């Protein structure tokens, strides 16, 4: 997979040449000059989806001096830097702007703002003089913000997506002593380590064009709006080799209308913005606890008290993220930096460890502010990266199995350290992909608590010495108690999951083996150093309650349908459209639970593959079609409960017994989950979150059919163009048995 640490010069040159040759193909595909079909035609891709073994075109090409050992990928140079020599930056807080209707200019509107602007002729399909709408949201009533007037936004976030630049406005939300001494006034160039080269303008694209990654602070009962400006290059070729300049922003498992979900086919162009409306209601808002009587269904009131809100408190969510969902280009764009996190606060999880009101869990956080104290509540985003001999980020392996970087970054800093006090900390750990799994342990094997899985606090805390495999897009909230270490002590977060390729974890290493440095996978071992630097100034008042949020009880709700989704290889395509359909090899077979014989289909966002009824409860079986790969499957919009893993609830580990939005299938595995579809409607998605599998067509669209107004059935497919989104009827609609209607 990767070259050994000190390869011979000849071997390194051979591998670098192979990578350079491949980059031409990666680039041509990223800007749409060639398709996968072209590559198949030219014989560069095999039926199984991997690049053929043609000299210079494959990272695993047979080496000139070893017949059977693959050449491997050149390791990312470290420019003489050592690990754990730079502080880990805390996330960069997005400003919470009050009064969005006045703050945002032009003011946000219920339906998309179709005010025309002159288009830049560098945009695809545009000639001088063409005009198009300033907002890229599909126009008209179907894509209008659902229940806009009822949930007018109270907070606005305004962000750009743009190329790399220096951050001069860093706001970590905590004093430097809680940020390893980083002075936020010091400009931050876009680099993974101060001793590495700075990233070029169009090598990295992030929120506001800067690092550290961004954090949005939201709370229930406070509707928000995210205005996202696309400031990426007009010319699709200005991408330094990978990444697509059209984007769609998915708030990962927010319970919001489809027009705000970052649908993969509702992407927008450079020069446009898109307003995403986030109402932040508890699921069940319109059917459960509608009179807002239950104090557990609540939100911080700003002065130490609670405001009760409608909905089911068992659906309260906490740790979110948002990221690009561009059709066929999600892996490139998220890898390039289109990733942010979002902490959702509530009466239960308010980010204040001192308020005793019988509702607040008092998880490690801080106490100075009413809610969202961050001193001891730390977001961590894990992302494996690779860079070339000039230190520039590369998206290297043109391989549909998945992409692995050889270097682990935390908060986009290469192997940093973080100063902690002798007390409890909460870490909200996100795996941002693109393809690697992590199994996390402390380097001394000491136990810690897992309190959350995905966006949700668990029914019960779980004491662990190692986590399960953290799949791409999954989040684990853990609590580590550093009071067990002396001042001056050090301990490291360590990855035990060894990969050979992007398909699955090859081996779970014993802690000693992961620490030994002997693994051929440079991604295992220590990746974050904790330095215990002092005693806390104030006593640690935080708690780690044994019991937190039990699952909502759906047992009284009849099951309206059972469906099967099988995730596998060798997908067929029935729709041939250059914009809305993709090609495999990955795909999904859809059907009734006992349905047999339907074909595995590659993604097309103009196909509707399932239509659960609004308010209904369903049971879905997610099945891995093979034993040679793992898939972390993400179902948008609804939190699910795992009823069975491989035929029995006894196989569901404690840390997976809460609500989930990403479901790891494991090789050959099968899950049965249940969900209820409510409150909002429209077109959503389900896909593998190994983003390379997702982009190579393991994705489908499903829709909530509410049987009437305000939605048409099935919804027309948006087809975005710079001049404006057009619509057409879905190319294909599958019935409950998985067969085309
Ligand atoms: Cu997958």
XYZ file of C-alpha atoms and ligand atoms in Angstrom:
742
model
C 0.000 0.000 0.000
C 2.534 2.573 1.134
C 6.261 2.489 0.476
C 8.417 1.591 3.462
C 9.799 4.516 5.417
C 13.178 4.551 3.665
C 12.757 3.168 0.150
C 15.592 3.076 -2.341
C 15.862 6.112 -4.609
C 14.988 4.021 -7.650
C 11.886 2.649 -6.031
C 10.770 6.064 -4.842
C 11.265 7.544 -8.319
C 9.268 4.753 -9.877
C 6.405 5.291 -7.425
C 6.449 9.055 -7.900
C 6.323 8.658 -11.675
C 3.394 6.304 -11.339
C 1.583 8.787 -9.155
C 2.291 11.674 -11.534
C 0.915 9.710 -14.468
C -2.193 8.839 -12.550
C -2.743 12.442 -11.492
C -3.421 13.354 -15.108
C -6.277 10.868 -15.141
C -7.575 11.914 -11.724
C -7.600 15.512 -12.915
C -9.266 14.779 -16.240
C -12.002 12.906 -14.425
C -12.426 15.576 -11.729
C -13.233 18.210 -14.330
C -15.428 15.972 -16.436
C -13.095 15.574 -19.426
C -13.297 11.817 -19.153
C -15.777 9.468 -17.537
C -15.443 6.104 -15.944
C -16.928 4.732 -19.134
C -13.977 6.170 -21.065
C -11.551 4.509 -18.686
C -13.313 1.183 -19.094
C -13.212 1.596 -22.866
C -9.500 2.313 -22.790
C -8.925 -0.772 -20.693
C -7.591 1.176 -17.739
C -10.272 -0.037 -15.401
C -11.183 -3.624 -14.839
C -14.683 -4.923 -14.370
C -14.090 -5.033 -10.641
C -13.474 -1.318 -10.641
C -9.767 -1.189 -9.895
C -7.317 0.384 -12.286
C -5.706 -2.166 -14.522
C -2.076 -3.028 -13.953
C -0.612 -0.869 -16.657
C 2.818 0.423 -15.970
C 2.804 3.876 -14.506
C -0.940 4.063 -14.133
C -1.540 2.107 -10.993
C -0.161 2.538 -7.511
C 0.030 -1.215 -7.297
C 1.807 -1.647 -10.612
C 4.399 -4.400 -10.559
C 7.689 -2.987 -9.533
C 10.672 -2.901 -11.881
C 12.806 -4.827 -9.418
C 10.329 -6.987 -7.561
C 7.937 -9.098 -9.535
C 5.335 -9.564 -6.872
C 5.678 -6.669 -4.456
C 3.570 -3.711 -5.455
C 5.356 -0.439 -5.943
C 3.316 1.270 -3.290
C 2.561 4.899 -2.798
C 5.280 7.394 -1.939
C 4.980 8.519 1.633
C 4.174 12.130 2.362
C 7.425 13.964 3.134
C 7.689 15.461 6.621
C 10.216 18.215 5.817
C 12.289 17.357 8.858
C 9.425 17.865 11.292
C 8.704 15.567 14.215
C 5.263 14.512 15.408
C 3.695 16.250 18.397
C 5.597 19.493 17.909
C 2.629 21.749 17.064
C -0.396 22.606 19.218
C -3.756 21.274 18.069
C -6.000 24.219 17.270
C -9.537 24.195 18.618
C -12.243 24.674 15.980
C -12.880 28.186 14.652
C -16.316 29.399 15.803
C -18.684 30.717 13.164
C -20.206 34.027 14.196
C -23.820 33.717 15.376
C -25.419 36.759 13.792
C -28.718 37.895 15.254
C -31.648 39.020 13.159
C -30.896 37.156 9.908
C -33.590 38.944 7.933
C -31.679 42.188 8.456
C -28.143 40.810 8.734
C -28.111 38.916 5.450
C -28.116 41.010 2.299
C -30.185 40.280 0.334
C -32.598 39.087 3.017
C -33.286 35.339 2.930
C -36.521 34.319 1.264
C -38.970 31.451 1.559
C -38.550 30.322 -2.051
C -35.186 30.600 -3.795
C -34.102 34.125 -4.692
C -34.134 34.167 -8.490
C -32.800 37.707 -8.918
C -30.663 37.525 -12.056
C -26.966 38.280 -12.288
C -24.577 38.354 -15.222
C -22.766 35.009 -15.426
C -19.039 34.542 -15.778
C -18.373 32.933 -19.185
C -15.803 30.632 -17.596
C -18.711 28.702 -16.064
C -19.631 25.526 -17.961
C -22.180 26.057 -20.716
C -22.237 29.821 -20.281
C -21.695 32.408 -23.027
C -21.070 36.089 -22.496
C -24.298 37.893 -21.687
C -26.018 34.901 -20.037
C -27.704 35.573 -16.735
C -28.664 33.266 -13.895
C -30.166 33.377 -10.392
C -28.090 34.611 -7.457
C -29.293 31.707 -5.301
C -28.590 28.173 -6.482
C -31.469 26.586 -4.571
C -33.968 25.097 -7.022
C -36.722 27.671 -7.567
C -40.405 27.455 -6.776
C -42.681 26.029 -4.108
C -41.261 22.498 -3.810
C -37.850 23.818 -2.773
C -39.237 26.675 -0.681
C -38.300 26.424 2.992
C -40.962 24.277 4.634
C -42.801 26.078 7.439
C -40.599 29.125 6.924
C -42.931 31.586 8.627
C -43.379 29.287 11.617
C -39.627 28.915 12.043
C -38.212 32.229 10.898
C -34.458 32.117 11.513
C -33.141 33.810 14.636
C -29.460 33.177 13.952
C -27.500 33.498 10.704
C -24.233 31.896 9.778
C -22.668 33.349 6.656
C -19.817 31.378 5.133
C -17.950 31.001 1.899
C -16.383 28.025 0.232
C -13.108 29.167 -1.234
C -9.455 28.483 -1.858
C -6.731 28.486 0.769
C -5.868 31.753 2.499
C -4.468 32.899 5.822
C -6.850 33.090 8.770
C -6.729 36.494 10.482
C -10.036 36.194 12.356
C -9.610 32.975 14.357
C -12.098 32.639 17.212
C -11.635 29.414 19.208
C -14.289 30.433 21.747
C -11.931 29.733 24.660
C -8.973 31.515 26.249
C -5.481 30.550 25.004
C -4.861 28.447 28.144
C -7.595 26.102 26.868
C -6.120 26.100 23.381
C -2.560 24.927 24.091
C -1.410 28.532 24.294
C -2.349 29.484 20.728
C -2.686 33.245 20.372
C -5.728 33.691 18.137
C -4.466 37.075 16.941
C -1.506 35.443 15.198
C -2.398 34.858 11.517
C -2.738 31.165 10.631
C -1.459 30.145 7.186
C -3.088 27.128 5.568
C -0.630 24.383 6.344
C -0.820 21.050 8.169
C 2.248 21.977 10.240
C 4.099 25.288 10.590
C 7.195 23.552 9.203
C 5.414 22.261 6.074
C 4.846 24.279 2.885
C 1.666 26.341 2.747
C -1.127 24.930 0.578
C -1.669 26.570 -2.790
C -4.837 28.573 -3.455
C -6.809 25.825 -5.191
C -5.257 22.765 -3.549
C -7.377 23.159 -0.437
C -10.944 24.482 -0.397
C -12.506 25.075 3.006
C -15.205 27.062 4.754
C -14.034 30.689 4.505
C -10.865 29.368 2.842
C -9.142 28.953 6.186
C -8.164 26.586 8.961
C -8.856 25.588 11.704
C -12.115 23.887 10.677
C -15.309 25.745 11.531
C -17.788 25.050 14.341
C -21.412 26.192 14.369
C -23.090 26.517 17.787
C -26.845 25.944 17.631
C -29.591 25.035 20.067
C -33.032 23.523 19.874
C -35.843 25.966 19.460
C -33.581 28.512 17.792
C -34.044 28.288 14.014
C -30.884 29.146 12.116
C -29.918 29.841 8.558
C -26.633 29.024 6.886
C -25.918 31.189 3.865
C -23.220 29.438 1.901
C -21.486 31.475 -0.808
C -19.707 29.492 -3.495
C -16.478 31.403 -4.162
C -14.683 28.537 -5.849
C -13.085 29.148 -9.262
C -15.456 29.700 -12.181
C -13.298 27.498 -14.390
C -13.875 23.852 -13.480
C -10.244 23.115 -14.374
C -8.839 25.442 -11.691
C -8.778 22.711 -9.068
C -5.090 21.795 -8.763
C -5.879 18.265 -9.830
C -8.989 17.252 -7.881
C -12.242 18.674 -6.544
C -15.394 19.946 -8.264
C -16.375 23.606 -8.031
C -20.089 22.875 -7.630
C -21.206 22.030 -4.087
C -24.203 20.988 -1.988
C -24.049 21.346 1.785
C -25.416 18.518 3.911
C -26.037 19.078 7.617
C -25.385 15.478 8.538
C -28.596 14.092 9.977
C -30.297 17.267 10.892
C -34.050 16.786 11.141
C -34.815 19.389 8.483
C -36.737 19.682 5.242
C -35.172 18.216 2.125
C -34.542 21.644 0.614
C -32.010 22.175 3.397
C -30.453 18.715 3.389
C -27.781 19.199 0.761
C -29.391 16.866 -1.751
C -26.664 15.551 -4.039
C -28.465 16.848 -7.130
C -29.241 20.299 -5.707
C -25.751 21.656 -6.153
C -24.906 25.286 -6.833
C -22.303 27.101 -8.871
C -19.471 29.566 -8.215
C -20.930 33.061 -7.901
C -24.130 31.756 -6.278
C -25.213 31.285 -2.685
C -27.615 28.793 -1.138
C -29.656 29.470 2.006
C -29.983 26.394 4.220
C -32.752 26.762 6.796
C -32.211 24.769 9.978
C -35.348 24.903 12.186
C -33.830 22.718 14.984
C -36.945 21.022 16.241
C -37.096 17.725 18.096
C -38.371 14.881 15.927
C -42.038 14.399 16.683
C -42.524 18.177 16.911
C -45.975 17.939 15.344
C -47.121 14.699 17.000
C -45.432 14.144 20.389
C -45.511 16.458 23.425
C -47.103 19.074 21.192
C -48.092 21.208 24.184
C -44.431 21.348 25.300
C -45.109 20.107 28.833
C -42.102 17.841 29.342
C -39.083 19.671 30.850
C -36.741 17.118 29.273
C -37.862 18.403 25.871
C -36.244 21.754 26.338
C -33.538 24.194 25.428
C -31.361 26.648 27.385
C -33.193 29.935 27.936
C -30.048 32.074 28.088
C -30.179 32.729 31.832
C -29.715 29.358 33.476
C -33.267 28.117 32.985
C -35.136 26.037 30.458
C -37.560 26.792 27.670
C -39.811 23.819 27.035
C -40.302 22.849 23.387
C -42.585 20.408 21.553
C -41.393 17.008 20.333
C -39.904 13.830 21.736
C -36.958 14.411 24.094
C -35.715 10.910 23.236
C -34.828 12.363 19.825
C -32.470 15.034 21.235
C -29.253 15.247 19.218
C -25.829 16.647 20.073
C -22.791 16.225 17.817
C -23.264 17.056 14.175
C -21.166 18.005 11.193
C -21.825 19.426 7.776
C -20.000 18.779 4.561
C -20.194 18.708 0.796
C -22.483 16.199 -0.914
C -21.711 16.943 -4.574
C -22.829 14.105 -6.817
C -19.805 11.941 -7.796
C -17.343 14.345 -6.134
C -18.012 14.165 -2.399
C -14.755 12.342 -1.626
C -12.618 14.917 -3.439
C -14.439 17.927 -2.020
C -14.589 16.772 1.590
C -10.948 15.650 1.397
C -10.110 19.104 0.023
C -11.580 20.621 3.179
C -15.353 21.069 2.826
C -16.007 19.821 6.379
C -17.322 21.619 9.473
C -18.883 20.592 12.774
C -22.041 21.701 14.540
C -22.744 21.291 18.260
C -26.461 21.114 19.003
C -27.409 22.179 22.533
C -30.496 21.301 24.536
C -31.769 21.230 28.107
C -30.274 17.761 28.480
C -26.941 18.526 26.828
C -26.441 22.224 27.385
C -22.675 22.468 27.626
C -22.747 23.717 31.225
C -21.489 21.427 33.958
C -22.696 23.397 36.972
C -26.426 23.957 36.400
C -28.396 21.533 38.577
C -31.970 21.457 37.347
C -32.738 17.751 37.227
C -32.585 17.837 33.402
C -29.021 18.927 32.545
C -26.623 15.970 32.302
C -23.726 18.261 33.318
C -21.302 16.687 30.868
C -17.745 18.057 30.848
C -17.816 21.522 29.291
C -17.414 24.563 31.558
C -19.643 26.883 33.505
C -19.124 30.555 32.690
C -21.862 30.771 30.069
C -25.454 29.588 30.164
C -24.779 27.056 27.428
C -22.106 25.944 24.944
C -19.105 26.233 27.238
C -16.193 24.739 25.318
C -13.296 24.771 27.795
C -13.607 21.033 28.475
C -15.726 20.034 25.477
C -13.442 19.583 22.495
C -14.275 18.840 18.857
C -11.798 16.582 17.073
C -11.962 15.846 13.365
C -9.783 13.000 12.123
C -8.759 13.052 8.471
C -6.036 11.057 6.750
C -4.158 13.010 4.101
C -1.325 12.595 1.622
C 0.834 15.273 0.066
C 3.420 15.331 -2.679
C 7.114 16.210 -2.607
C 6.152 19.901 -2.525
C 3.887 19.366 0.440
C 0.751 19.942 -1.644
C -2.303 17.857 -0.818
C -2.924 15.081 -3.356
C -5.914 12.876 -3.963
C -3.858 10.080 -5.255
C -5.317 6.645 -5.649
C -7.677 6.464 -8.542
C -9.126 3.333 -7.159
C -12.769 2.668 -6.406
C -11.946 0.652 -3.286
C -11.245 3.828 -1.392
C -8.555 6.380 -0.730
C -6.100 6.166 2.159
C -3.824 8.959 3.286
C -0.622 7.955 5.039
C -0.687 10.857 7.516
C -3.314 11.496 10.166
C -4.435 15.029 10.875
C -6.507 16.178 13.853
C -8.391 19.418 13.237
C -6.329 19.574 10.022
C -3.081 19.682 12.010
C -0.593 16.874 11.444
C -0.043 14.828 14.653
C -0.456 17.694 17.129
C -0.405 17.930 20.926
C -3.149 19.256 23.163
C -2.640 20.641 26.671
C -5.132 19.392 29.252
C -5.845 19.923 32.925
C -6.134 17.167 35.525
C -9.881 16.656 35.135
C -12.548 15.211 32.805
C -12.844 16.258 29.161
C -15.437 15.455 26.549
C -14.110 14.842 23.040
C -16.494 14.848 20.094
C -14.578 12.740 17.577
C -15.565 12.834 13.907
C -14.099 10.630 11.202
C -14.239 12.880 8.131
C -12.942 10.198 5.781
C -12.556 9.661 2.917
C -12.171 5.874 3.482
C -10.225 5.030 6.628
C -11.648 3.461 9.812
C -10.169 4.157 13.242
C -10.116 2.018 16.362
C -9.159 4.361 19.149
C -7.352 3.599 22.370
C -5.291 5.503 24.896
C -1.610 4.614 24.536
C -1.514 3.220 28.080
C -4.667 1.158 27.636
C -6.536 3.036 30.392
C -10.342 3.025 30.191
C -12.570 5.912 29.140
C -16.293 6.413 28.673
C -18.117 6.505 25.395
C -21.209 8.667 25.883
C -22.359 9.342 22.339
C -22.566 7.598 18.997
C -23.215 9.700 15.899
C -25.341 12.685 16.843
C -26.836 11.012 19.854
C -26.077 10.542 23.527
C -26.286 6.859 24.405
C -28.960 5.297 26.622
C -26.117 4.315 28.981
C -22.486 5.308 29.197
C -20.095 2.565 28.097
C -16.720 1.982 29.733
C -14.128 1.012 27.112
C -10.419 0.601 26.629
C -10.797 0.681 22.826
C -13.585 1.951 20.633
C -15.259 -0.012 17.890
C -14.222 0.872 14.326
C -15.117 4.511 13.889
C -16.486 4.510 10.355
C -16.416 7.433 7.987
C -18.924 10.114 9.098
C -19.526 8.407 12.441
C -18.971 10.400 15.608
C -17.978 8.991 18.975
C -18.274 11.257 21.995
C -15.902 10.061 24.688
C -14.929 11.301 28.155
C -11.344 10.943 29.347
C -10.458 11.656 32.971
C -6.981 13.178 33.093
C -7.062 13.468 36.886
C -5.501 9.998 36.889
C -2.289 11.476 35.460
C 0.273 13.680 37.181
C 1.070 17.177 35.997
C 3.742 16.663 33.360
C 2.231 13.343 32.271
C 1.585 12.484 28.629
C -0.778 10.054 26.941
C -1.628 9.609 23.287
C -4.749 8.790 21.314
C -3.759 5.772 19.274
C -5.246 4.136 16.179
C -5.301 0.335 16.205
C -7.091 -0.236 12.867
C -4.634 -1.248 10.171
C -5.575 -0.912 6.513
C -4.128 -2.504 3.399
C -6.603 -0.771 1.119
C -9.721 1.351 1.276
C -12.136 -1.578 1.398
C -12.096 -2.397 5.074
C -9.957 -2.741 8.169
C -7.326 -5.360 7.444
C -6.386 -6.053 11.067
C -7.057 -4.801 14.569
C -3.633 -4.483 16.079
C -2.827 -5.109 19.705
C -1.897 -1.862 21.422
C 1.798 -2.771 21.639
C 1.888 -3.603 17.925
C 0.171 -0.349 16.991
C 2.672 1.599 19.089
C 5.696 -0.294 17.761
C 5.844 1.577 14.460
C 6.242 -1.715 12.610
C 2.939 -1.665 10.735
C 3.197 -1.147 6.968
C 0.231 1.226 7.415
C 1.599 4.595 8.605
C -1.928 5.503 9.723
C -1.791 3.299 12.817
C -0.217 4.326 16.096
C -0.223 7.582 18.022
C -1.940 10.540 16.382
C -2.710 13.023 19.187
C -0.612 13.771 22.254
C -2.257 14.919 25.474
C 0.044 16.870 27.766
C -1.246 17.165 31.309
C -0.088 20.661 32.167
C -1.831 21.764 35.384
C -4.516 21.271 37.968
C -7.843 22.891 37.132
C -8.347 26.329 38.687
C -11.870 25.348 39.724
C -13.107 21.934 40.844
C -14.379 19.599 38.128
C -18.163 19.654 38.614
C -18.900 17.600 35.527
C -20.749 14.291 35.587
C -20.825 11.266 33.313
C -24.320 9.970 34.073
C -24.827 6.239 33.840
C -28.191 6.782 32.133
C -28.723 9.390 29.447
C -31.200 9.196 26.540
C -33.212 5.994 26.094
C -34.393 5.245 22.586
C -37.831 6.487 21.582
C -40.402 3.739 21.971
C -41.770 2.962 18.512
C -43.278 -0.392 19.500
C -46.864 0.875 19.515
C -46.580 2.239 15.982
C -47.490 -0.327 13.340
C -44.790 -1.211 10.829
C -45.979 0.081 7.455
C -43.312 -1.526 5.313
C -40.190 -3.632 5.476
C -37.507 -2.961 2.912
C -34.210 -4.523 1.970
C -31.166 -2.597 0.804
C -28.200 -4.701 -0.224
C -24.889 -2.942 -0.798
C -22.609 -4.568 -3.300
C -20.451 -4.517 -6.400
C -21.105 -5.006 -10.075
C -23.955 -2.514 -10.237
C -26.015 -1.966 -13.369
C -27.310 1.366 -14.591
C -30.712 1.897 -16.163
C -30.433 5.674 -16.601
C -27.872 7.230 -18.897
C -27.761 10.932 -18.204
C -24.524 12.887 -17.994
C -25.726 14.966 -15.032
C -28.025 12.766 -12.948
C -26.622 9.262 -13.277
C -23.359 7.605 -12.380
C -21.614 4.330 -12.945
C -20.475 1.635 -10.536
C -18.886 -0.590 -9.658
C -20.684 -0.034 -6.350
C -24.449 -0.044 -6.104
C -27.531 -0.880 -4.061
C -30.152 -3.571 -4.562
C -33.575 -2.482 -3.369
C -36.670 -4.448 -2.625
C -39.275 -5.672 -0.229
C -37.747 -7.438 2.721
C -38.071 -10.844 1.092
C -37.584 -9.433 -2.421
C -35.238 -11.374 -4.624
C -33.889 -10.913 -8.078
C -33.859 -7.147 -8.392
C -30.655 -5.831 -9.844
C -28.019 -3.902 -7.981
C -28.286 -0.352 -9.285
C -25.680 2.346 -9.586
C -26.622 5.818 -8.365
C -28.921 8.145 -10.291
C -30.440 11.081 -8.470
C -33.205 11.080 -11.042
C -34.391 7.678 -9.748
C -36.660 7.384 -6.694
C -35.834 4.075 -4.991
C -38.187 4.129 -1.995
C -41.139 6.200 -0.805
C -41.908 5.756 2.887
C -45.135 7.402 3.973
C -45.091 10.468 6.169
C -45.658 9.638 9.842
C -45.155 5.948 9.151
C -42.743 3.574 10.801
C -40.718 1.155 8.695
C -38.138 -1.578 9.202
C -35.159 -1.579 6.880
C -32.633 -4.360 6.470
C -29.189 -3.164 5.394
C -27.141 -6.008 4.021
C -23.537 -6.208 2.929
C -23.394 -7.982 -0.419
C -19.880 -9.279 0.174
C -17.319 -10.287 2.740
C -14.362 -8.436 1.282
C -15.394 -4.953 2.246
C -17.130 -2.893 4.905
C -19.611 -0.099 4.295
C -20.610 2.634 6.734
C -24.150 3.286 5.501
C -25.671 6.698 6.116
C -29.423 7.226 6.039
C -30.334 10.882 5.930
C -32.963 12.669 7.985
C -34.131 10.041 10.492
C -32.343 8.536 13.442
C -32.702 4.755 13.446
C -32.519 2.097 16.120
C -30.713 -1.156 15.469
C -33.090 -4.040 16.155
C -30.758 -6.821 15.079
C -27.200 -7.276 13.947
C -26.670 -10.520 12.023
C -30.039 -11.808 13.169
C -29.999 -10.926 16.842
C -30.085 -7.948 19.186
C -27.494 -9.798 21.270
C -24.961 -8.897 18.553
C -25.535 -5.165 18.978
C -22.735 -3.824 21.174
C -23.662 -1.445 23.992
C -22.108 1.535 22.224
C -24.403 0.899 19.226
C -27.642 0.607 21.182
C -28.581 4.253 20.910
C -29.926 6.046 17.871
C -27.665 6.043 14.827
C -27.373 7.704 11.452
C -24.403 5.721 10.099
C -24.580 1.937 10.217
C -21.431 -0.134 9.877
C -22.330 -3.329 8.075
C -19.035 -5.174 8.668
C -17.913 -7.745 6.063
C -20.837 -9.986 5.171
C -22.920 -8.339 7.871
C -26.569 -7.430 8.035
C -28.533 -4.995 10.176
C -32.208 -4.549 10.849
C -33.192 -1.037 11.850
C -36.411 0.843 12.501
C -37.295 4.472 11.863
C -40.277 6.762 11.751
C -40.567 9.428 9.049
C -42.089 12.657 10.261
C -42.300 16.414 10.425
C -40.685 17.262 7.076
C -40.831 15.983 3.522
C -39.010 15.835 0.234
C -36.151 13.905 -1.337
C -33.431 12.441 0.842
C -30.603 9.979 0.321
C -29.033 6.848 1.579
C -25.488 5.884 0.677
C -22.213 4.402 1.727
C -20.110 6.992 3.549
C -16.856 5.531 2.364
C -16.990 8.584 0.145
C -15.164 6.827 -2.666
C -17.823 4.095 -2.723
C -20.479 6.807 -2.561
C -18.972 8.630 -5.554
C -18.654 5.349 -7.453
C -22.323 5.010 -7.246
C -23.339 3.462 -3.913
C -26.087 6.008 -3.343
C -29.837 6.226 -3.815
C -32.631 8.748 -3.447
C -35.725 8.102 -1.385
C -38.652 10.376 -0.755
C -41.134 10.953 2.006
C -44.530 10.600 0.435
C -47.016 12.493 2.538
C -49.857 11.603 0.252
C -50.796 15.153 -0.640
C -50.043 18.836 -0.434
C -47.718 20.595 -0.373
C -45.670 18.093 -2.328
C -46.122 16.519 -5.718
C -45.634 12.765 -5.963
C -43.033 11.836 -6.898
C -41.070 15.030 -6.893
C -39.488 16.374 -10.067
C -35.720 16.000 -10.264
C -33.725 19.229 -10.138
C -31.158 19.601 -12.907
C -28.836 22.470 -11.954
C -27.322 24.813 -14.554
C -25.724 28.238 -13.983
C -28.631 29.833 -15.884
C -31.083 28.278 -13.416
C -32.282 24.891 -12.235
C -34.660 23.066 -14.543
C -36.894 20.194 -13.483
C -37.994 16.981 -15.058
C -40.042 14.009 -13.966
C -37.981 11.243 -12.328
C -36.431 8.923 -14.899
C -37.418 5.918 -12.827
C -39.514 5.246 -9.735
C -39.199 1.950 -7.903
C -42.167 0.467 -6.084
C -42.069 -1.099 -2.625
C -40.940 -4.373 -4.185
C -37.951 -2.627 -5.758
C -39.235 -3.024 -9.297
C -39.786 -0.035 -11.580
C -43.356 1.261 -11.497
Cu -18.934 1.382 1.045
